[in-house]
Amino acid sequence: MRVAFVSSSTRHHDPTDGAERLAALASDLAARGHEVAVFSAQWWDGVPDEFERDGIEYRAVTATPDDWKYSYQVPGLLDKFDPDVIHAVCNPPGHLLGAKAGGMLAGAPVLAEC
């Protein structure tokens, strides 16, 4: 199964409880053989817009978590990934709208974690 996580920030940006929960779930799914991609703001150094770490693919949507363009850019990236399911966070709420639009384009259900 192809699983997309939509969160502008990850535990690499700010180690909050929600970010740690997302990382644990993504790691568990990857360990079980699922294809997992996290669509976030870039937290790694260098030019690549995507890279893999510990079986999880990270894809940069924007350069910083608070970039207003995140919600507008994530739908097209989700559609290209073609996920079976999308797991999105609700903070900030606008990012959930971007995930929902991406789910409509990709034909995938969206699970919102609020």
mmCIF file with all atom_site columns, C-alpha atoms in Angstrom, residues 2-113:
data_model
loop_
_atom_site.group_PDB
_atom_site.id
_atom_site.type_symbol
_atom_site.label_atom_id
_atom_site.label_alt_id
_atom_site.label_comp_id
_atom_site.label_asym_id
_atom_site.label_entity_id
_atom_site.label_seq_id
_atom_site.pdbx_PDB_ins_code
_atom_site.Cartn_x
_atom_site.Cartn_y
_atom_site.Cartn_z
_atom_site.occupancy
_atom_site.B_iso_or_equiv
_atom_site.pdbx_formal_charge
_atom_site.auth_seq_id
_atom_site.auth_comp_id
_atom_site.auth_asym_id
_atom_site.auth_atom_id
_atom_site.pdbx_PDB_model_num
ATOM 1   C CA . ARG A 1 2   ? 1.178  3.506  -0.809 1.00 0.00 ? 2   ARG A CA 1
ATOM 2   C CA . VAL A 1 3   ? 0.719  5.824  2.172  1.00 0.00 ? 3   VAL A CA 1
ATOM 3   C CA . ALA A 1 4   ? 1.217  9.589  2.034  1.00 0.00 ? 4   ALA A CA 1
ATOM 4   C CA . PHE A 1 5   ? 1.683  11.661 5.173  1.00 0.00 ? 5   PHE A CA 1
ATOM 5   C CA . VAL A 1 6   ? 0.910  15.367 4.863  1.00 0.00 ? 6   VAL A CA 1
ATOM 6   C CA . SER A 1 7   ? 2.493  17.581 7.504  1.00 0.00 ? 7   SER A CA 1
ATOM 7   C CA . SER A 1 8   ? 4.476  20.725 6.825  1.00 0.00 ? 8   SER A CA 1
ATOM 8   C CA . SER A 1 9   ? 6.641  20.025 9.867  1.00 0.00 ? 9   SER A CA 1
ATOM 9   C CA . THR A 1 10  ? 8.145  16.774 11.104 1.00 0.00 ? 10  THR A CA 1
ATOM 10  C CA . ARG A 1 11  ? 10.040 15.720 14.196 1.00 0.00 ? 11  ARG A CA 1
ATOM 11  C CA . HIS A 1 12  ? 13.130 16.969 12.381 1.00 0.00 ? 12  HIS A CA 1
ATOM 12  C CA . HIS A 1 13  ? 11.674 20.504 12.497 1.00 0.00 ? 13  HIS A CA 1
ATOM 13  C CA . ASP A 1 14  ? 10.102 20.391 15.960 1.00 0.00 ? 14  ASP A CA 1
ATOM 14  C CA . PRO A 1 15  ? 9.859  17.231 18.105 1.00 0.00 ? 15  PRO A CA 1
ATOM 15  C CA . THR A 1 16  ? 6.231  17.643 19.224 1.00 0.00 ? 16  THR A CA 1
ATOM 16  C CA . ASP A 1 17  ? 4.025  14.759 20.357 1.00 0.00 ? 17  ASP A CA 1
ATOM 17  C CA . GLY A 1 18  ? 2.138  14.856 17.057 1.00 0.00 ? 18  GLY A CA 1
ATOM 18  C CA . ALA A 1 19  ? 5.338  14.839 15.017 1.00 0.00 ? 19  ALA A CA 1
ATOM 19  C CA . GLU A 1 20  ? 6.695  11.904 17.027 1.00 0.00 ? 20  GLU A CA 1
ATOM 20  C CA . ARG A 1 21  ? 3.415  10.011 16.544 1.00 0.00 ? 21  ARG A CA 1
ATOM 21  C CA . LEU A 1 22  ? 3.537  10.616 12.788 1.00 0.00 ? 22  LEU A CA 1
ATOM 22  C CA . ALA A 1 23  ? 7.163  9.424  12.647 1.00 0.00 ? 23  ALA A CA 1
ATOM 23  C CA . ALA A 1 24  ? 6.356  6.266  14.630 1.00 0.00 ? 24  ALA A CA 1
ATOM 24  C CA . LEU A 1 25  ? 3.393  5.411  12.410 1.00 0.00 ? 25  LEU A CA 1
ATOM 25  C CA . ALA A 1 26  ? 5.371  6.061  9.221  1.00 0.00 ? 26  ALA A CA 1
ATOM 26  C CA . SER A 1 27  ? 8.236  3.894  10.500 1.00 0.00 ? 27  SER A CA 1
ATOM 27  C CA . ASP A 1 28  ? 5.890  1.048  11.471 1.00 0.00 ? 28  ASP A CA 1
ATOM 28  C CA . LEU A 1 29  ? 4.214  1.078  8.053  1.00 0.00 ? 29  LEU A CA 1
ATOM 29  C CA . ALA A 1 30  ? 7.555  1.168  6.218  1.00 0.00 ? 30  ALA A CA 1
ATOM 30  C CA . ALA A 1 31  ? 8.834  -1.733 8.343  1.00 0.00 ? 31  ALA A CA 1
ATOM 31  C CA . ARG A 1 32  ? 5.791  -3.751 7.252  1.00 0.00 ? 32  ARG A CA 1
ATOM 32  C CA . GLY A 1 33  ? 6.659  -3.252 3.586  1.00 0.00 ? 33  GLY A CA 1
ATOM 33  C CA . HIS A 1 34  ? 4.389  -0.336 2.702  1.00 0.00 ? 34  HIS A CA 1
ATOM 34  C CA . GLU A 1 35  ? 5.628  2.477  0.476  1.00 0.00 ? 35  GLU A CA 1
ATOM 35  C CA . VAL A 1 36  ? 5.606  5.571  2.692  1.00 0.00 ? 36  VAL A CA 1
ATOM 36  C CA . ALA A 1 37  ? 6.173  9.188  1.676  1.00 0.00 ? 37  ALA A CA 1
ATOM 37  C CA . VAL A 1 38  ? 6.108  12.228 3.950  1.00 0.00 ? 38  VAL A CA 1
ATOM 38  C CA . PHE A 1 39  ? 5.204  15.502 2.238  1.00 0.00 ? 39  PHE A CA 1
ATOM 39  C CA . SER A 1 40  ? 6.716  18.224 4.406  1.00 0.00 ? 40  SER A CA 1
ATOM 40  C CA . ALA A 1 41  ? 8.809  21.348 4.335  1.00 0.00 ? 41  ALA A CA 1
ATOM 41  C CA . GLN A 1 42  ? 12.436 20.589 3.576  1.00 0.00 ? 42  GLN A CA 1
ATOM 42  C CA . TRP A 1 43  ? 14.487 19.977 6.725  1.00 0.00 ? 43  TRP A CA 1
ATOM 43  C CA . TRP A 1 44  ? 17.554 18.397 5.108  1.00 0.00 ? 44  TRP A CA 1
ATOM 44  C CA . ASP A 1 45  ? 20.557 20.105 3.560  1.00 0.00 ? 45  ASP A CA 1
ATOM 45  C CA . GLY A 1 46  ? 21.197 20.125 -0.130 1.00 0.00 ? 46  GLY A CA 1
ATOM 46  C CA . VAL A 1 47  ? 19.387 20.425 -3.407 1.00 0.00 ? 47  VAL A CA 1
ATOM 47  C CA . PRO A 1 48  ? 17.282 17.252 -3.758 1.00 0.00 ? 48  PRO A CA 1
ATOM 48  C CA . ASP A 1 49  ? 13.561 17.774 -3.349 1.00 0.00 ? 49  ASP A CA 1
ATOM 49  C CA . GLU A 1 50  ? 13.218 14.215 -2.103 1.00 0.00 ? 50  GLU A CA 1
ATOM 50  C CA . PHE A 1 51  ? 15.318 11.543 -0.440 1.00 0.00 ? 51  PHE A CA 1
ATOM 51  C CA . GLU A 1 52  ? 14.883 8.315  1.482  1.00 0.00 ? 52  GLU A CA 1
ATOM 52  C CA . ARG A 1 53  ? 15.824 7.685  5.095  1.00 0.00 ? 53  ARG A CA 1
ATOM 53  C CA . ASP A 1 54  ? 15.106 4.479  7.021  1.00 0.00 ? 54  ASP A CA 1
ATOM 54  C CA . GLY A 1 55  ? 12.638 3.265  4.401  1.00 0.00 ? 55  GLY A CA 1
ATOM 55  C CA . ILE A 1 56  ? 10.644 6.507  4.380  1.00 0.00 ? 56  ILE A CA 1
ATOM 56  C CA . GLU A 1 57  ? 10.692 8.859  1.422  1.00 0.00 ? 57  GLU A CA 1
ATOM 57  C CA . TYR A 1 58  ? 10.663 12.551 2.324  1.00 0.00 ? 58  TYR A CA 1
ATOM 58  C CA . ARG A 1 59  ? 9.412  14.995 -0.302 1.00 0.00 ? 59  ARG A CA 1
ATOM 59  C CA . ALA A 1 60  ? 9.862  18.747 0.060  1.00 0.00 ? 60  ALA A CA 1
ATOM 60  C CA . VAL A 1 61  ? 6.713  20.728 -0.645 1.00 0.00 ? 61  VAL A CA 1
ATOM 61  C CA . THR A 1 62  ? 8.158  24.065 0.506  1.00 0.00 ? 62  THR A CA 1
ATOM 62  C CA . ALA A 1 63  ? 11.404 25.336 2.017  1.00 0.00 ? 63  ALA A CA 1
ATOM 63  C CA . THR A 1 64  ? 9.887  26.256 5.398  1.00 0.00 ? 64  THR A CA 1
ATOM 64  C CA . PRO A 1 65  ? 6.924  24.871 7.392  1.00 0.00 ? 65  PRO A CA 1
ATOM 65  C CA . ASP A 1 66  ? 5.120  28.217 7.589  1.00 0.00 ? 66  ASP A CA 1
ATOM 66  C CA . ASP A 1 67  ? 5.220  28.921 3.832  1.00 0.00 ? 67  ASP A CA 1
ATOM 67  C CA . TRP A 1 68  ? 1.698  29.872 2.684  1.00 0.00 ? 68  TRP A CA 1
ATOM 68  C CA . LYS A 1 69  ? 2.249  28.025 -0.625 1.00 0.00 ? 69  LYS A CA 1
ATOM 69  C CA . TYR A 1 70  ? 2.325  24.591 1.071  1.00 0.00 ? 70  TYR A CA 1
ATOM 70  C CA . SER A 1 71  ? -1.466 24.052 0.826  1.00 0.00 ? 71  SER A CA 1
ATOM 71  C CA . TYR A 1 72  ? -1.465 24.982 -2.850 1.00 0.00 ? 72  TYR A CA 1
ATOM 72  C CA . GLN A 1 73  ? 1.488  22.823 -3.856 1.00 0.00 ? 73  GLN A CA 1
ATOM 73  C CA . VAL A 1 74  ? 0.698  19.592 -2.007 1.00 0.00 ? 74  VAL A CA 1
ATOM 74  C CA . PRO A 1 75  ? -2.347 18.469 -4.107 1.00 0.00 ? 75  PRO A CA 1
ATOM 75  C CA . GLY A 1 76  ? -0.355 18.082 -7.329 1.00 0.00 ? 76  GLY A CA 1
ATOM 76  C CA . LEU A 1 77  ? 2.474  16.287 -5.545 1.00 0.00 ? 77  LEU A CA 1
ATOM 77  C CA . LEU A 1 78  ? 0.009  13.873 -3.942 1.00 0.00 ? 78  LEU A CA 1
ATOM 78  C CA . ASP A 1 79  ? -1.603 13.188 -7.301 1.00 0.00 ? 79  ASP A CA 1
ATOM 79  C CA . LYS A 1 80  ? 1.809  12.317 -8.806 1.00 0.00 ? 80  LYS A CA 1
ATOM 80  C CA . PHE A 1 81  ? 2.591  9.975  -5.882 1.00 0.00 ? 81  PHE A CA 1
ATOM 81  C CA . ASP A 1 82  ? -0.778 8.221  -6.396 1.00 0.00 ? 82  ASP A CA 1
ATOM 82  C CA . PRO A 1 83  ? -1.330 7.110  -2.785 1.00 0.00 ? 83  PRO A CA 1
ATOM 83  C CA . ASP A 1 84  ? -3.814 4.512  -1.606 1.00 0.00 ? 84  ASP A CA 1
ATOM 84  C CA . VAL A 1 85  ? -4.461 6.566  1.528  1.00 0.00 ? 85  VAL A CA 1
ATOM 85  C CA . ILE A 1 86  ? -3.452 10.004 2.816  1.00 0.00 ? 86  ILE A CA 1
ATOM 86  C CA . HIS A 1 87  ? -2.814 10.738 6.497  1.00 0.00 ? 87  HIS A CA 1
ATOM 87  C CA . ALA A 1 88  ? -2.889 14.483 7.157  1.00 0.00 ? 88  ALA A CA 1
ATOM 88  C CA . VAL A 1 89  ? -2.483 16.667 10.217 1.00 0.00 ? 89  VAL A CA 1
ATOM 89  C CA . CYS A 1 90  ? -4.893 19.502 10.975 1.00 0.00 ? 90  CYS A CA 1
ATOM 90  C CA . ASN A 1 91  ? -2.394 22.077 12.133 1.00 0.00 ? 91  ASN A CA 1
ATOM 91  C CA . PRO A 1 92  ? -2.499 24.456 10.420 1.00 0.00 ? 92  PRO A CA 1
ATOM 92  C CA . PRO A 1 93  ? -6.018 23.783 9.102  1.00 0.00 ? 93  PRO A CA 1
ATOM 93  C CA . GLY A 1 94  ? -5.227 25.000 5.580  1.00 0.00 ? 94  GLY A CA 1
ATOM 94  C CA . HIS A 1 95  ? -2.889 22.078 5.047  1.00 0.00 ? 95  HIS A CA 1
ATOM 95  C CA . LEU A 1 96  ? -5.788 19.693 5.546  1.00 0.00 ? 96  LEU A CA 1
ATOM 96  C CA . LEU A 1 97  ? -7.596 21.419 2.675  1.00 0.00 ? 97  LEU A CA 1
ATOM 97  C CA . GLY A 1 98  ? -4.553 20.840 0.473  1.00 0.00 ? 98  GLY A CA 1
ATOM 98  C CA . ALA A 1 99  ? -4.500 17.158 1.488  1.00 0.00 ? 99  ALA A CA 1
ATOM 99  C CA . LYS A 1 100 ? -8.208 16.822 0.755  1.00 0.00 ? 100 LYS A CA 1
ATOM 100 C CA . ALA A 1 101 ? -7.760 18.371 -2.702 1.00 0.00 ? 101 ALA A CA 1
ATOM 101 C CA . GLY A 1 102 ? -4.848 15.995 -3.317 1.00 0.00 ? 102 GLY A CA 1
ATOM 102 C CA . GLY A 1 103 ? -7.006 13.080 -2.223 1.00 0.00 ? 103 GLY A CA 1
ATOM 103 C CA . MET A 1 104 ? -9.709 14.085 -4.683 1.00 0.00 ? 104 MET A CA 1
ATOM 104 C CA . LEU A 1 105 ? -7.161 14.300 -7.515 1.00 0.00 ? 105 LEU A CA 1
ATOM 105 C CA . ALA A 1 106 ? -5.536 10.975 -6.611 1.00 0.00 ? 106 ALA A CA 1
ATOM 106 C CA . GLY A 1 107 ? -8.788 9.203  -5.756 1.00 0.00 ? 107 GLY A CA 1
ATOM 107 C CA . ALA A 1 108 ? -7.522 8.384  -2.262 1.00 0.00 ? 108 ALA A CA 1
ATOM 108 C CA . PRO A 1 109 ? -9.263 8.691  1.112  1.00 0.00 ? 109 PRO A CA 1
ATOM 109 C CA . VAL A 1 110 ? -7.887 11.235 3.580  1.00 0.00 ? 110 VAL A CA 1
ATOM 110 C CA . LEU A 1 111 ? -7.518 10.489 7.277  1.00 0.00 ? 111 LEU A CA 1
ATOM 111 C CA . ALA A 1 112 ? -7.292 13.675 9.330  1.00 0.00 ? 112 ALA A CA 1
ATOM 112 C CA . GLU A 1 113 ? -5.419 13.675 12.639 1.00 0.00 ? 113 GLU A CA 1
#
